[in-house]
């Protein structure tokens, strides 16, 4: 019974009074919604009218027909069938060859045997440019060639643990052959006692076939410049000959003990007594001039 009374009281309540704004005649929410609907309908009508006018203009210009022509044809979207891989079969038919090369033997591209060490293909070629004077040696020069009882190990004396040569401008000695001031064993000439008699172990062995240790123990040892067989670039240019360059590896392959042995034995010529005297005098004069220059440089130092 109480719930029915409450419902009747709610139904009999008067409607809420209008606010001051409503009494003044302002727009209600329902009126605002109706205005927006009217504005949107006007916009849609104007838009539809513009679209219609544009469509008519395009039809007059014939743009619709042109667009249909430019459209690509619709592709069939069915799944493509995968092509089967074909394995090429061996061609057993005889190979065709040009009539011009029918008589020639086919080229064999298979790896052949290595050439023999004694064949001409492996011959070592040594080229030394010609100088202003002919390079000729006699038997006297051959007798002045040195020798050694024990072999010298290259690139060890005067080198550090990493295999680099140890240079020292203060404590080092200058080699007459390579012109390098290093901390290595050097020879001392018992005849001239000059700087030209200093040769490091590697140069003395490669260029003249001698051992620096044996040379230092020999009280009668004479340096190559004093013997007239020095083949350094400076001495050779003084005689009118061109430098040989680094040819030790090629010379050793040919079986020669050193560069000096190769030069003298390959250029050994039988000459008369007068020619031999002229050659010996020329070598002696050149050696004397080199000694004089070395002494002068030593005094300047």
Tab-separated table of C-alpha atoms in Angstrom:
chain	number	residue	atom	x	y	z
A	1	UNK	CA	0.000	0.000	0.000
A	2	UNK	CA	2.873	2.372	0.742
A	3	UNK	CA	4.371	2.017	-2.718
A	4	UNK	CA	1.070	2.837	-4.430
A	5	UNK	CA	0.715	6.026	-2.369
A	6	UNK	CA	4.222	7.167	-3.373
A	7	UNK	CA	3.454	6.684	-7.063
A	8	UNK	CA	0.226	8.697	-6.772
A	9	UNK	CA	2.038	11.550	-4.990
A	10	UNK	CA	4.723	11.662	-7.697
A	11	UNK	CA	2.074	11.822	-10.425
A	12	UNK	CA	0.238	14.643	-8.671
A	13	UNK	CA	3.432	16.818	-8.259
A	14	UNK	CA	3.364	20.022	-10.445
A	15	UNK	CA	5.934	20.398	-13.289
A	16	UNK	CA	9.200	22.277	-12.442
A	17	UNK	CA	9.105	26.023	-12.866
A	18	UNK	CA	10.995	27.660	-15.715
A	19	UNK	CA	14.277	29.419	-14.999
A	20	UNK	CA	14.879	33.102	-15.654
A	21	UNK	CA	16.770	32.326	-18.890
A	22	UNK	CA	13.842	30.265	-20.130
A	23	UNK	CA	11.432	32.977	-19.134
A	24	UNK	CA	13.466	35.531	-21.096
A	25	UNK	CA	12.804	33.568	-24.284
A	26	UNK	CA	16.307	31.978	-24.926
A	27	UNK	CA	16.611	28.994	-27.264
A	28	UNK	CA	15.993	25.645	-25.711
A	29	UNK	CA	18.160	22.583	-26.472
A	30	UNK	CA	15.502	21.205	-28.774
A	31	UNK	CA	15.486	24.402	-30.821
A	32	UNK	CA	19.332	24.391	-31.120
A	33	UNK	CA	19.263	20.813	-32.406
A	34	UNK	CA	16.657	21.709	-34.978
A	35	UNK	CA	18.798	24.655	-36.213
A	36	UNK	CA	21.895	22.448	-36.689
A	37	UNK	CA	19.815	19.934	-38.592
A	38	UNK	CA	18.564	22.702	-40.893
A	39	UNK	CA	22.131	24.003	-41.481
A	40	UNK	CA	23.432	20.527	-42.273
A	41	UNK	CA	20.583	19.885	-44.660
A	42	UNK	CA	21.354	23.155	-46.521
A	43	UNK	CA	25.073	22.152	-46.730
A	44	UNK	CA	24.238	18.694	-48.057
A	45	UNK	CA	21.868	20.175	-50.659
A	46	UNK	CA	24.569	22.656	-51.818
A	47	UNK	CA	27.184	19.864	-51.935
A	48	UNK	CA	24.947	17.560	-53.938
A	49	UNK	CA	24.184	20.429	-56.306
A	50	UNK	CA	27.927	21.057	-56.881
A	51	UNK	CA	28.571	17.355	-57.484
A	52	UNK	CA	25.735	17.254	-59.987
A	53	UNK	CA	27.076	20.309	-61.813
A	54	UNK	CA	30.590	18.817	-61.915
A	55	UNK	CA	29.311	15.531	-63.283
A	56	UNK	CA	27.383	17.324	-66.037
A	57	UNK	CA	30.470	19.384	-66.908
A	58	UNK	CA	32.664	16.223	-67.109
A	59	UNK	CA	30.110	14.507	-69.338
A	60	UNK	CA	30.113	17.497	-71.686
A	61	UNK	CA	33.913	17.419	-71.893
A	62	UNK	CA	33.925	13.648	-72.510
A	63	UNK	CA	36.160	12.848	-69.556
A	64	UNK	CA	34.187	9.764	-68.559
A	65	UNK	CA	34.861	7.997	-71.842
A	66	UNK	CA	38.550	8.928	-71.639
A	67	UNK	CA	38.863	7.546	-68.099
A	68	UNK	CA	37.326	4.240	-69.172
A	69	UNK	CA	39.873	3.922	-71.961
A	70	UNK	CA	42.790	4.606	-69.607
A	71	UNK	CA	41.715	2.034	-67.012
A	72	UNK	CA	43.794	-1.165	-67.223
A	73	UNK	CA	41.896	-4.374	-67.880
A	74	UNK	CA	40.979	-6.357	-64.838
A	75	UNK	CA	43.363	-9.221	-64.249
A	76	UNK	CA	42.199	-12.629	-63.424
A	77	UNK	CA	42.996	-13.171	-59.773
A	78	UNK	CA	42.978	-16.915	-60.025
A	79	UNK	CA	46.065	-18.564	-58.509
A	80	UNK	CA	48.825	-19.121	-61.029
A	81	UNK	CA	49.899	-22.608	-61.736
A	82	UNK	CA	53.473	-23.360	-60.721
A	83	UNK	CA	55.702	-24.385	-63.560
A	84	UNK	CA	57.446	-27.666	-63.183
A	85	UNK	CA	61.203	-27.509	-63.142
A	86	UNK	CA	62.658	-29.255	-66.128
A	87	UNK	CA	65.973	-31.000	-65.698
A	88	UNK	CA	68.199	-30.433	-68.751
A	89	UNK	CA	69.069	-33.681	-70.392
A	90	UNK	CA	72.584	-34.322	-71.651
A	91	UNK	CA	73.119	-33.491	-75.285
A	92	UNK	CA	74.427	-36.596	-76.985
A	93	UNK	CA	74.454	-35.046	-80.431
A	94	UNK	CA	77.870	-34.423	-82.004
A	95	UNK	CA	79.285	-30.957	-81.319
A	96	UNK	CA	79.299	-28.663	-84.280
A	97	UNK	CA	82.610	-27.040	-85.101
A	98	UNK	CA	83.530	-24.464	-87.662
A	99	UNK	CA	85.004	-25.845	-90.866
A	100	UNK	CA	87.897	-23.460	-90.376
A	101	UNK	CA	89.003	-25.167	-87.132
A	102	UNK	CA	88.020	-28.738	-87.966
A	103	UNK	CA	91.624	-29.591	-88.785
A	104	UNK	CA	92.998	-28.106	-85.545
A	105	UNK	CA	93.566	-30.152	-82.411
A	106	UNK	CA	91.039	-29.348	-79.651
A	107	UNK	CA	92.477	-27.349	-76.742
A	108	UNK	CA	92.921	-29.266	-73.514
A	109	UNK	CA	92.167	-27.043	-70.510
A	110	UNK	CA	93.028	-29.630	-67.884
A	111	UNK	CA	95.885	-28.894	-65.496
A	112	UNK	CA	99.127	-30.153	-66.872
A	113	UNK	CA	102.312	-31.199	-65.129
A	114	UNK	CA	104.565	-28.643	-63.543
A	115	UNK	CA	107.555	-27.665	-65.682
A	116	UNK	CA	110.902	-29.224	-64.904
A	117	UNK	CA	113.295	-27.127	-62.809
A	118	UNK	CA	115.943	-27.440	-65.514
A	119	UNK	CA	113.691	-26.305	-68.340
A	120	UNK	CA	114.201	-23.009	-70.146
A	121	UNK	CA	110.912	-21.670	-68.775
A	122	UNK	CA	112.445	-21.453	-65.268
A	123	UNK	CA	115.681	-19.790	-66.345
A	124	UNK	CA	116.648	-16.830	-64.169
A	125	UNK	CA	117.236	-13.629	-66.085
A	126	UNK	CA	119.517	-10.965	-64.620
A	127	UNK	CA	119.617	-7.613	-66.360
A	128	UNK	CA	122.252	-5.006	-65.503
A	129	UNK	CA	122.230	-1.818	-67.615
A	130	UNK	CA	125.387	-1.056	-69.553
A	131	UNK	CA	127.553	1.785	-68.305
A	132	UNK	CA	129.915	4.153	-70.037
A	133	UNK	CA	132.848	1.732	-69.652
A	134	UNK	CA	132.894	-2.013	-70.432
A	135	UNK	CA	132.777	-4.238	-67.347
A	136	UNK	CA	135.583	-6.746	-67.808
A	137	UNK	CA	137.429	-8.872	-65.250
A	138	UNK	CA	140.634	-10.897	-65.450
A	139	UNK	CA	142.026	-13.923	-63.671
A	140	UNK	CA	143.647	-11.590	-61.152
A	141	UNK	CA	140.209	-10.433	-60.046
A	142	UNK	CA	139.075	-14.033	-59.728
A	143	UNK	CA	141.990	-14.778	-57.414
A	144	UNK	CA	140.911	-11.908	-55.153
A	145	UNK	CA	137.475	-13.437	-54.491
A	146	UNK	CA	136.933	-14.360	-50.843
A	147	UNK	CA	135.566	-17.505	-49.239
A	148	UNK	CA	134.362	-18.716	-45.850
A	149	UNK	CA	134.478	-21.948	-43.921
A	150	UNK	CA	131.140	-21.497	-42.129
A	151	UNK	CA	127.866	-20.123	-43.474
A	152	UNK	CA	126.426	-16.842	-42.251
A	153	UNK	CA	122.778	-16.687	-41.118
A	154	UNK	CA	121.078	-13.710	-42.730
A	155	UNK	CA	118.743	-11.226	-40.988
A	156	UNK	CA	119.835	-12.218	-37.460
A	157	UNK	CA	122.820	-10.105	-36.441
A	158	UNK	CA	121.729	-6.510	-35.838
A	159	UNK	CA	118.001	-7.380	-35.752
A	160	UNK	CA	115.595	-7.299	-32.808
A	161	UNK	CA	113.161	-10.019	-31.692
A	162	UNK	CA	110.517	-8.811	-34.169
A	163	UNK	CA	112.925	-9.105	-37.093
A	164	UNK	CA	113.459	-5.353	-37.467
A	165	UNK	CA	116.884	-3.941	-38.095
A	166	UNK	CA	118.352	-1.949	-35.181
A	167	UNK	CA	119.531	1.495	-36.309
A	168	UNK	CA	121.596	3.755	-34.058
A	169	UNK	CA	123.034	7.073	-35.325
A	170	UNK	CA	125.434	7.319	-32.343
A	171	UNK	CA	126.639	3.828	-31.421
A	172	UNK	CA	126.028	2.200	-34.800
A	173	UNK	CA	128.572	1.679	-37.592
A	174	UNK	CA	127.978	2.513	-41.259
A	175	UNK	CA	128.251	-0.299	-43.776
A	176	UNK	CA	130.121	0.603	-46.972
A	177	UNK	CA	127.740	-1.538	-49.048
A	178	UNK	CA	124.242	-0.707	-47.775
A	179	UNK	CA	125.083	2.686	-46.168
A	180	UNK	CA	123.073	1.749	-43.045
A	181	UNK	CA	124.255	2.665	-39.543
A	182	UNK	CA	123.258	-0.339	-37.449
A	183	UNK	CA	124.194	-2.164	-34.254
A	184	UNK	CA	125.738	-5.177	-35.946
A	185	UNK	CA	129.185	-6.675	-36.430
A	186	UNK	CA	131.285	-4.848	-39.023
A	187	UNK	CA	134.633	-5.634	-40.585
A	188	UNK	CA	137.843	-3.603	-40.241
A	189	UNK	CA	140.315	-3.484	-43.125
A	190	UNK	CA	143.917	-4.190	-42.095
A	191	UNK	CA	145.246	-2.290	-45.123
A	192	UNK	CA	143.387	1.035	-45.405
A	193	UNK	CA	141.855	1.176	-41.882
A	194	UNK	CA	139.171	3.480	-43.265
A	195	UNK	CA	135.396	3.607	-43.171
A	196	UNK	CA	135.289	1.988	-46.604
A	197	UNK	CA	136.515	-1.202	-44.956
A	198	UNK	CA	133.390	-1.525	-42.780
A	199	UNK	CA	130.937	-4.153	-44.056
A	200	UNK	CA	128.051	-5.640	-42.095
A	201	UNK	CA	127.678	-9.412	-41.931
A	202	UNK	CA	124.742	-9.685	-44.358
A	203	UNK	CA	126.307	-7.518	-47.068
A	204	UNK	CA	129.699	-9.203	-46.781
A	205	UNK	CA	128.121	-12.651	-47.188
A	206	UNK	CA	125.602	-11.833	-49.943
A	207	UNK	CA	127.837	-9.584	-52.028
A	208	UNK	CA	131.258	-11.270	-51.530
A	209	UNK	CA	130.661	-14.720	-50.009
A	210	UNK	CA	132.653	-14.073	-46.808
A	211	UNK	CA	131.892	-14.398	-43.105
A	212	UNK	CA	132.303	-11.295	-40.940
A	213	UNK	CA	133.436	-13.323	-37.905
A	214	UNK	CA	136.202	-15.020	-39.876
A	215	UNK	CA	137.232	-11.698	-41.414
A	216	UNK	CA	137.586	-10.061	-37.991
A	217	UNK	CA	139.760	-12.941	-36.779
A	218	UNK	CA	142.011	-12.703	-39.851
A	219	UNK	CA	144.817	-10.165	-39.264
A	220	UNK	CA	145.557	-10.024	-43.014
A	221	UNK	CA	142.009	-9.419	-44.179
A	222	UNK	CA	141.666	-6.702	-46.875
A	223	UNK	CA	138.365	-5.030	-47.743
A	224	UNK	CA	136.784	-5.419	-51.235
A	225	UNK	CA	137.468	-1.771	-52.227
A	226	UNK	CA	141.184	-2.260	-51.576
A	227	UNK	CA	141.092	-5.480	-53.602
A	228	UNK	CA	139.353	-3.677	-56.483
A	229	UNK	CA	136.292	-5.986	-56.492
A	230	UNK	CA	133.770	-3.819	-54.636
A	231	UNK	CA	130.356	-3.929	-56.304
A	232	UNK	CA	128.534	-1.261	-54.292
A	233	UNK	CA	126.658	1.370	-56.283
A	234	UNK	CA	129.172	4.144	-55.533
A	235	UNK	CA	132.243	2.163	-56.565
A	236	UNK	CA	130.569	0.844	-59.717
A	237	UNK	CA	129.490	4.332	-60.812
A	238	UNK	CA	133.057	5.535	-60.205
A	239	UNK	CA	134.267	2.893	-62.696
A	240	UNK	CA	131.599	3.822	-65.244
A	241	UNK	CA	129.369	0.811	-64.481
A	242	UNK	CA	125.706	0.773	-63.525
A	243	UNK	CA	124.546	-0.567	-60.119
A	244	UNK	CA	123.465	-4.191	-60.013
A	245	UNK	CA	120.534	-3.807	-57.636
A	246	UNK	CA	119.369	-6.574	-55.322
A	247	UNK	CA	120.227	-9.675	-57.366
A	248	UNK	CA	121.481	-12.009	-54.632
A	249	UNK	CA	118.412	-14.286	-54.720
A	250	UNK	CA	118.723	-14.719	-58.501
A	251	UNK	CA	122.472	-15.258	-58.270
A	252	UNK	CA	122.082	-17.935	-55.586
A	253	UNK	CA	119.496	-19.747	-57.736
A	254	UNK	CA	122.078	-19.921	-60.497
A	255	UNK	CA	124.509	-21.569	-58.081
A	256	UNK	CA	126.912	-18.681	-57.454
A	257	UNK	CA	128.233	-18.043	-53.950
A	258	UNK	CA	127.777	-14.260	-54.058
A	259	UNK	CA	127.190	-11.318	-56.372
A	260	UNK	CA	130.939	-10.758	-56.750
A	261	UNK	CA	131.429	-14.398	-57.800
A	262	UNK	CA	128.669	-14.020	-60.401
A	263	UNK	CA	130.001	-10.760	-61.867
A	264	UNK	CA	133.633	-11.809	-62.112
A	265	UNK	CA	133.071	-15.365	-63.356
A	266	UNK	CA	130.446	-14.435	-65.966
A	267	UNK	CA	132.478	-11.472	-67.276
A	268	UNK	CA	135.871	-13.120	-67.118
A	269	UNK	CA	137.740	-12.460	-70.383
A	270	UNK	CA	141.105	-13.600	-71.609
A	271	UNK	CA	143.020	-10.439	-72.427
A	272	UNK	CA	146.504	-9.567	-73.474
A	273	UNK	CA	149.097	-8.273	-71.053
A	274	UNK	CA	148.635	-4.626	-72.146
A	275	UNK	CA	144.835	-4.752	-71.782
A	276	UNK	CA	145.086	-6.432	-68.406
A	277	UNK	CA	147.531	-3.750	-67.198
A	278	UNK	CA	145.162	-0.978	-68.341
A	279	UNK	CA	142.223	-2.543	-66.515
A	280	UNK	CA	144.259	-3.051	-63.349
A	281	UNK	CA	145.553	0.543	-63.488
A	282	UNK	CA	141.992	1.851	-63.943
A	283	UNK	CA	140.713	-0.142	-60.964
A	284	UNK	CA	143.688	0.984	-58.867
A	285	UNK	CA	143.094	4.651	-59.705
A	286	UNK	CA	139.410	4.319	-58.876
A	287	UNK	CA	140.240	2.670	-55.562
A	288	UNK	CA	142.733	5.411	-54.735
A	289	UNK	CA	140.189	8.130	-55.485
A	290	UNK	CA	137.597	6.429	-53.285
A	291	UNK	CA	140.117	6.125	-50.447
A	292	UNK	CA	141.011	9.820	-50.746
A	293	UNK	CA	137.340	10.827	-50.601
A	294	UNK	CA	136.783	8.619	-47.568
A	295	UNK	CA	139.743	10.120	-45.746
A	296	UNK	CA	138.523	13.642	-46.511
A	297	UNK	CA	135.073	12.844	-45.204
A	298	UNK	CA	136.602	11.302	-42.083
A	299	UNK	CA	138.600	14.488	-41.415
A	300	UNK	CA	135.465	16.619	-41.786
A	301	UNK	CA	133.666	14.525	-39.212
